[in-house]
PDB file of C-alpha atoms in Angstrom:
ATOM      1  CA  MET A   7       0.000   0.000   0.000  1.00 43.00           C
ATOM      2  CA  LEU A   8       1.351   3.421  -0.944  1.00 46.00           C
ATOM      3  CA  MET A   9       1.551   6.008   1.806  1.00 61.00           C
ATOM      4  CA  ASN A  10       0.463   9.539   1.123  1.00 72.00           C
ATOM      5  CA  PRO A  11       3.236  12.175   1.197  1.00 66.00           C
ATOM      6  CA  ILE A  12       2.178  13.677   4.548  1.00 61.00           C
ATOM      7  CA  SER A  13       2.240  10.251   6.235  1.00 66.00           C
ATOM      8  CA  ARG A  14       5.707   9.656   4.811  1.00 59.00           C
ATOM      9  CA  LEU A  15       6.923  13.009   6.137  1.00 60.00           C
ATOM     10  CA  LEU A  16       5.422  12.319   9.557  1.00 63.00           C
ATOM     11  CA  GLN A  17       7.435   9.098   9.682  1.00 69.00           C
ATOM     12  CA  SER A  18      10.653  10.641   8.321  1.00 67.00           C
ATOM     13  CA  ALA A  19      12.489  10.604  11.681  1.00 67.00           C
ATOM     14  CA  GLN A  20      12.573   6.803  11.598  1.00 74.00           C
ATOM     15  CA  CYS A  21      13.729   6.662   7.976  1.00 81.00           C
ATOM     16  CA  ARG A  22      17.420   6.110   7.270  1.00 82.00           C
ATOM     17  CA  ASN A  23      17.171   7.861   3.895  1.00 88.00           C
ATOM     18  CA  PHE A  24      15.743  11.031   5.486  1.00 88.00           C
ATOM     19  CA  TRP A  25      18.776  11.406   7.739  1.00 92.00           C
ATOM     20  CA  LEU A  26      21.184  10.499   4.925  1.00 94.00           C
ATOM     21  CA  ALA A  27      19.556  13.159   2.734  1.00 93.00           C
ATOM     22  CA  VAL A  28      19.945  15.782   5.482  1.00 95.00           C
ATOM     23  CA  ALA A  29      23.606  14.800   5.954  1.00 96.00           C
ATOM     24  CA  ALA A  30      24.210  14.924   2.187  1.00 97.00           C
ATOM     25  CA  LEU A  31      22.560  18.335   1.899  1.00 96.00           C
ATOM     26  CA  MET A  32      24.772  19.680   4.675  1.00 97.00           C
ATOM     27  CA  VAL A  33      27.883  18.279   2.959  1.00 97.00           C
ATOM     28  CA  VAL A  34      26.845  19.975  -0.298  1.00 96.00           C
ATOM     29  CA  LEU A  35      26.275  23.315   1.478  1.00 96.00           C
ATOM     30  CA  GLU A  36      29.607  23.117   3.308  1.00 96.00           C
ATOM     31  CA  ALA A  37      31.497  22.010   0.187  1.00 95.00           C
ATOM     32  CA  GLY A  38      29.929  24.841  -1.809  1.00 95.00           C
ATOM     33  CA  ALA A  39      30.965  27.399   0.799  1.00 94.00           C
ATOM     34  CA  LEU A  40      34.516  26.043   0.849  1.00 94.00           C
ATOM     35  CA  LEU A  41      34.652  26.047  -2.958  1.00 93.00           C
ATOM     36  CA  PHE A  42      33.641  29.714  -3.034  1.00 91.00           C
ATOM     37  CA  GLN A  43      36.206  30.504  -0.320  1.00 90.00           C
ATOM     38  CA  HIS A  44      39.264  28.511  -1.363  1.00 91.00           C
ATOM     39  CA  VAL A  45      38.860  28.359  -5.139  1.00 92.00           C
ATOM     40  CA  TRP A  46      36.973  31.510  -6.136  1.00 88.00           C
ATOM     41  CA  GLN A  47      38.322  33.721  -3.324  1.00 88.00           C
ATOM     42  CA  TYR A  48      34.987  34.835  -1.808  1.00 87.00           C
ATOM     43  CA  TYR A  49      36.068  35.132   1.792  1.00 89.00           C
ATOM     44  CA  PRO A  50      33.561  34.389   4.582  1.00 89.00           C
ATOM     45  CA  CYS A  51      32.311  37.045   6.969  1.00 91.00           C
ATOM     46  CA  GLU A  52      31.333  36.507  10.601  1.00 91.00           C
ATOM     47  CA  VAL A  53      27.712  35.654   9.768  1.00 92.00           C
ATOM     48  CA  CYS A  54      28.831  33.220   7.045  1.00 93.00           C
ATOM     49  CA  ILE A  55      30.991  31.437   9.603  1.00 94.00           C
ATOM     50  CA  TYR A  56      28.024  31.105  11.972  1.00 95.00           C
ATOM     51  CA  VAL A  57      26.026  29.621   9.089  1.00 96.00           C
ATOM     52  CA  ARG A  58      28.790  27.038   8.691  1.00 95.00           C
ATOM     53  CA  VAL A  59      28.538  26.149  12.371  1.00 96.00           C
ATOM     54  CA  TRP A  60      24.768  25.534  12.070  1.00 97.00           C
ATOM     55  CA  VAL A  61      25.319  23.471   8.915  1.00 97.00           C
ATOM     56  CA  MET A  62      28.037  21.388  10.578  1.00 97.00           C
ATOM     57  CA  ALA A  63      25.843  20.847  13.647  1.00 97.00           C
ATOM     58  CA  LEU A  64      22.954  19.663  11.432  1.00 98.00           C
ATOM     59  CA  PHE A  65      25.356  17.246   9.732  1.00 97.00           C
ATOM     60  CA  PHE A  66      26.414  15.750  13.067  1.00 97.00           C
ATOM     61  CA  VAL A  67      22.819  15.530  14.332  1.00 96.00           C
ATOM     62  CA  SER A  68      21.851  13.632  11.189  1.00 96.00           C
ATOM     63  CA  LEU A  69      24.708  11.167  11.742  1.00 96.00           C
ATOM     64  CA  LEU A  70      23.692  10.726  15.376  1.00 95.00           C
ATOM     65  CA  ALA A  71      20.090  10.216  14.282  1.00 93.00           C
ATOM     66  CA  LEU A  72      21.171   7.287  12.124  1.00 92.00           C
ATOM     67  CA  LEU A  73      22.368   5.575  15.304  1.00 92.00           C
ATOM     68  CA  LEU A  74      19.338   6.523  17.427  1.00 89.00           C
ATOM     69  CA  LYS A  75      16.446   6.184  14.962  1.00 84.00           C
ATOM     70  CA  SER A  76      15.419   2.753  16.220  1.00 84.00           C
ATOM     71  CA  HIS A  77      14.489   4.210  19.636  1.00 87.00           C
ATOM     72  CA  TRP A  78      11.463   6.469  20.155  1.00 86.00           C
ATOM     73  CA  TRP A  79      13.426   8.862  22.381  1.00 88.00           C
ATOM     74  CA  GLY A  80      16.296   8.898  19.840  1.00 86.00           C
ATOM     75  CA  ARG A  81      13.946   9.901  17.033  1.00 87.00           C
ATOM     76  CA  LEU A  82      12.439  12.604  19.226  1.00 90.00           C
ATOM     77  CA  VAL A  83      15.800  14.026  20.319  1.00 92.00           C
ATOM     78  CA  SER A  84      17.109  13.947  16.750  1.00 93.00           C
ATOM     79  CA  ALA A  85      14.014  15.560  15.242  1.00 92.00           C
ATOM     80  CA  VAL A  86      13.812  18.256  17.930  1.00 96.00           C
ATOM     81  CA  GLY A  87      17.558  18.862  17.605  1.00 96.00           C
ATOM     82  CA  GLY A  88      17.230  19.144  13.832  1.00 96.00           C
ATOM     83  CA  LEU A  89      14.328  21.571  14.227  1.00 97.00           C
ATOM     84  CA  ALA A  90      16.227  23.739  16.723  1.00 98.00           C
ATOM     85  CA  LEU A  91      19.330  23.814  14.519  1.00 98.00           C
ATOM     86  CA  SER A  92      17.224  24.601  11.437  1.00 98.00           C
ATOM     87  CA  ILE A  93      15.702  27.554  13.285  1.00 98.00           C
ATOM     88  CA  GLY A  94      19.225  28.716  14.153  1.00 97.00           C
ATOM     89  CA  LEU A  95      20.222  28.382  10.496  1.00 97.00           C
ATOM     90  CA  GLY A  96      17.099  30.323   9.534  1.00 97.00           C
ATOM     91  CA  ASN A  97      18.020  33.100  11.969  1.00 95.00           C
ATOM     92  CA  GLU A  98      21.497  33.445  10.450  1.00 94.00           C
ATOM     93  CA  SER A  99      19.942  33.368   6.974  1.00 94.00           C
ATOM     94  CA  TRP A 100      17.714  36.269   8.063  1.00 92.00           C
ATOM     95  CA  ASN A 101      20.842  38.109   9.251  1.00 91.00           C
ATOM     96  CA  LEU A 102      22.327  37.628   5.781  1.00 91.00           C
ATOM     97  CA  ILE A 103      19.110  38.970   4.201  1.00 91.00           C
ATOM     98  CA  LYS A 104      19.364  42.065   6.432  1.00 90.00           C
ATOM     99  CA  ILE A 105      22.951  42.602   5.279  1.00 88.00           C
ATOM    100  CA  GLU A 106      22.301  41.873   1.614  1.00 86.00           C
ATOM    101  CA  TYR A 107      19.200  44.068   1.306  1.00 86.00           C
ATOM    102  CA  GLY A 108      19.727  46.594   4.116  1.00 82.00           C
ATOM    103  CA  VAL A 109      16.592  45.426   5.930  1.00 82.00           C
ATOM    104  CA  GLY A 110      15.990  46.934   9.388  1.00 74.00           C
ATOM    105  CA  ASP A 111      19.300  47.924  10.880  1.00 72.00           C
ATOM    106  CA  GLY A 112      21.002  46.382   7.852  1.00 61.00           C
ATOM    107  CA  GLY A 113      22.788  43.803   9.979  1.00 61.00           C
ATOM    108  CA  SER A 114      26.363  44.040  11.043  1.00 66.00           C
ATOM    109  CA  CYS A 115      29.314  41.853  11.790  1.00 77.00           C
ATOM    110  CA  ALA A 116      32.845  41.922  13.083  1.00 76.00           C
ATOM    111  CA  PHE A 117      36.086  40.661  11.590  1.00 81.00           C
ATOM    112  CA  MET A 118      36.261  37.923  14.225  1.00 82.00           C
ATOM    113  CA  ALA A 119      33.835  35.188  15.196  1.00 84.00           C
ATOM    114  CA  ASP A 120      32.628  35.261  18.786  1.00 86.00           C
ATOM    115  CA  PHE A 121      33.162  31.613  19.705  1.00 88.00           C
ATOM    116  CA  PRO A 122      33.155  30.583  23.359  1.00 91.00           C
ATOM    117  CA  ALA A 123      36.542  29.958  24.992  1.00 91.00           C
ATOM    118  CA  TRP A 124      35.718  26.246  25.338  1.00 94.00           C
ATOM    119  CA  ALA A 125      35.119  25.875  21.569  1.00 92.00           C
ATOM    120  CA  PRO A 126      37.414  28.186  19.570  1.00 89.00           C
ATOM    121  CA  LEU A 127      36.450  26.666  16.210  1.00 89.00           C
ATOM    122  CA  ASP A 128      38.347  29.372  14.324  1.00 88.00           C
ATOM    123  CA  LYS A 129      41.560  28.268  16.063  1.00 91.00           C
ATOM    124  CA  TRP A 130      40.890  24.532  15.760  1.00 93.00           C
ATOM    125  CA  LEU A 131      39.932  24.599  12.094  1.00 89.00           C
ATOM    126  CA  PRO A 132      40.790  27.991  10.577  1.00 90.00           C
ATOM    127  CA  SER A 133      40.402  26.840   6.961  1.00 90.00           C
ATOM    128  CA  VAL A 134      36.673  26.368   7.664  1.00 90.00           C
ATOM    129  CA  PHE A 135      35.762  28.658  10.589  1.00 90.00           C
ATOM    130  CA  GLU A 136      38.068  31.690  10.396  1.00 89.00           C
ATOM    131  CA  VAL A 137      36.476  35.012   9.430  1.00 90.00           C
ATOM    132  CA  GLN A 138      38.346  36.401   6.439  1.00 90.00           C
ATOM    133  CA  GLY A 139      36.060  39.125   5.120  1.00 83.00           C
ATOM    134  CA  LEU A 140      33.604  41.801   6.091  1.00 84.00           C
ATOM    135  CA  CYS A 141      29.863  41.435   5.658  1.00 84.00           C
ATOM    136  CA  GLN A 142      28.487  42.274   2.259  1.00 83.00           C
ATOM    137  CA  ALA A 143      26.176  40.685  -0.303  1.00 78.00           C
ATOM    138  CA  THR A 144      26.850  36.984  -0.752  1.00 85.00           C
ATOM    139  CA  PRO A 145      28.103  35.750  -4.114  1.00 84.00           C
ATOM    140  CA  GLU A 146      25.731  34.855  -6.922  1.00 89.00           C
ATOM    141  CA  ILE A 147      25.432  31.155  -7.650  1.00 87.00           C
ATOM    142  CA  ALA A 148      23.445  31.387 -10.895  1.00 88.00           C
ATOM    143  CA  LEU A 149      20.767  33.527 -12.552  1.00 91.00           C
ATOM    144  CA  GLY A 150      20.734  36.156  -9.796  1.00 89.00           C
ATOM    145  CA  VAL A 151      20.335  33.569  -7.031  1.00 89.00           C
ATOM    146  CA  THR A 152      22.798  34.195  -4.217  1.00 91.00           C
ATOM    147  CA  MET A 153      24.027  32.005  -1.387  1.00 93.00           C
ATOM    148  CA  THR A 154      21.650  33.867   0.907  1.00 92.00           C
ATOM    149  CA  HIS A 155      18.648  32.978  -1.258  1.00 94.00           C
ATOM    150  CA  VAL A 156      19.623  29.300  -1.181  1.00 95.00           C
ATOM    151  CA  LEU A 157      20.062  29.372   2.598  1.00 96.00           C
ATOM    152  CA  VAL A 158      16.634  30.947   3.122  1.00 95.00           C
ATOM    153  CA  VAL A 159      14.944  28.256   1.024  1.00 96.00           C
ATOM    154  CA  VAL A 160      16.937  25.443   2.663  1.00 97.00           C
ATOM    155  CA  SER A 161      16.225  26.804   6.163  1.00 97.00           C
ATOM    156  CA  ALA A 162      12.496  27.120   5.527  1.00 97.00           C
ATOM    157  CA  GLY A 163      12.359  23.643   4.022  1.00 96.00           C
ATOM    158  CA  LEU A 164      14.248  22.094   6.919  1.00 97.00           C
ATOM    159  CA  ILE A 165      12.071  23.849   9.489  1.00 97.00           C
ATOM    160  CA  ALA A 166       8.965  22.466   7.773  1.00 93.00           C
ATOM    161  CA  LEU A 167      10.391  18.946   7.429  1.00 92.00           C
ATOM    162  CA  PHE A 168      11.667  18.749  10.992  1.00 94.00           C
ATOM    163  CA  SER A 169       8.388  20.149  12.326  1.00 93.00           C
ATOM    164  CA  LEU A 170       6.530  17.332  10.582  1.00 89.00           C
ATOM    165  CA  ALA A 171       9.096  14.811  11.838  1.00 89.00           C
ATOM    166  CA  VAL A 172       8.629  15.976  15.453  1.00 91.00           C
ATOM    167  CA  ILE A 173       4.841  15.771  15.097  1.00 88.00           C
ATOM    168  CA  GLY A 174       5.167  12.315  13.579  1.00 85.00           C
ATOM    169  CA  VAL A 175       7.355  11.047  16.427  1.00 85.00           C
ATOM    170  CA  LEU A 176       4.936  12.422  19.011  1.00 87.00           C
ATOM    171  CA  LEU A 177       1.924  10.870  17.257  1.00 83.00           C
ATOM    172  CA  ARG A 178       3.586   7.449  17.149  1.00 77.00           C
ATOM    173  CA  LYS A 179       4.328   7.385  20.908  1.00 70.00           C
TER     174      LYS A 179
END
């Protein structure tokens, strides 16, 4: 029997392919950012670095979810974690929109990331997490679509998917 799409989405937290797709998407986003930085010389600003942190965290949550998906509590923790991280990614995407389009206060950033002393990611892995530029419009990917546009769409999609996954886990309890 074929399941309707909403039923499939509600059960996504227990599906291996869902978590693999999230992990793959995060790898593509991170690889794209590193390609722009190290090959095409578009250096990341403070907000871009924070986006990378959210993306990396979503990658690790999706890997953890693959281990925990057989347990109800593991699916719940993974789905809620994914939702929380997607909201964080959405917030940073909004900050990029403010910078790119001068919305509200226009957004601002420093030339250094404000990582906690217990996790100086910019010192541990500077090729990925070191701020190297000031905030400005993100580079165009194709046809007027910028990195910021992609991040907004990805964030909104992830928030919707993880919301359905959380609901699905709670309904199956």
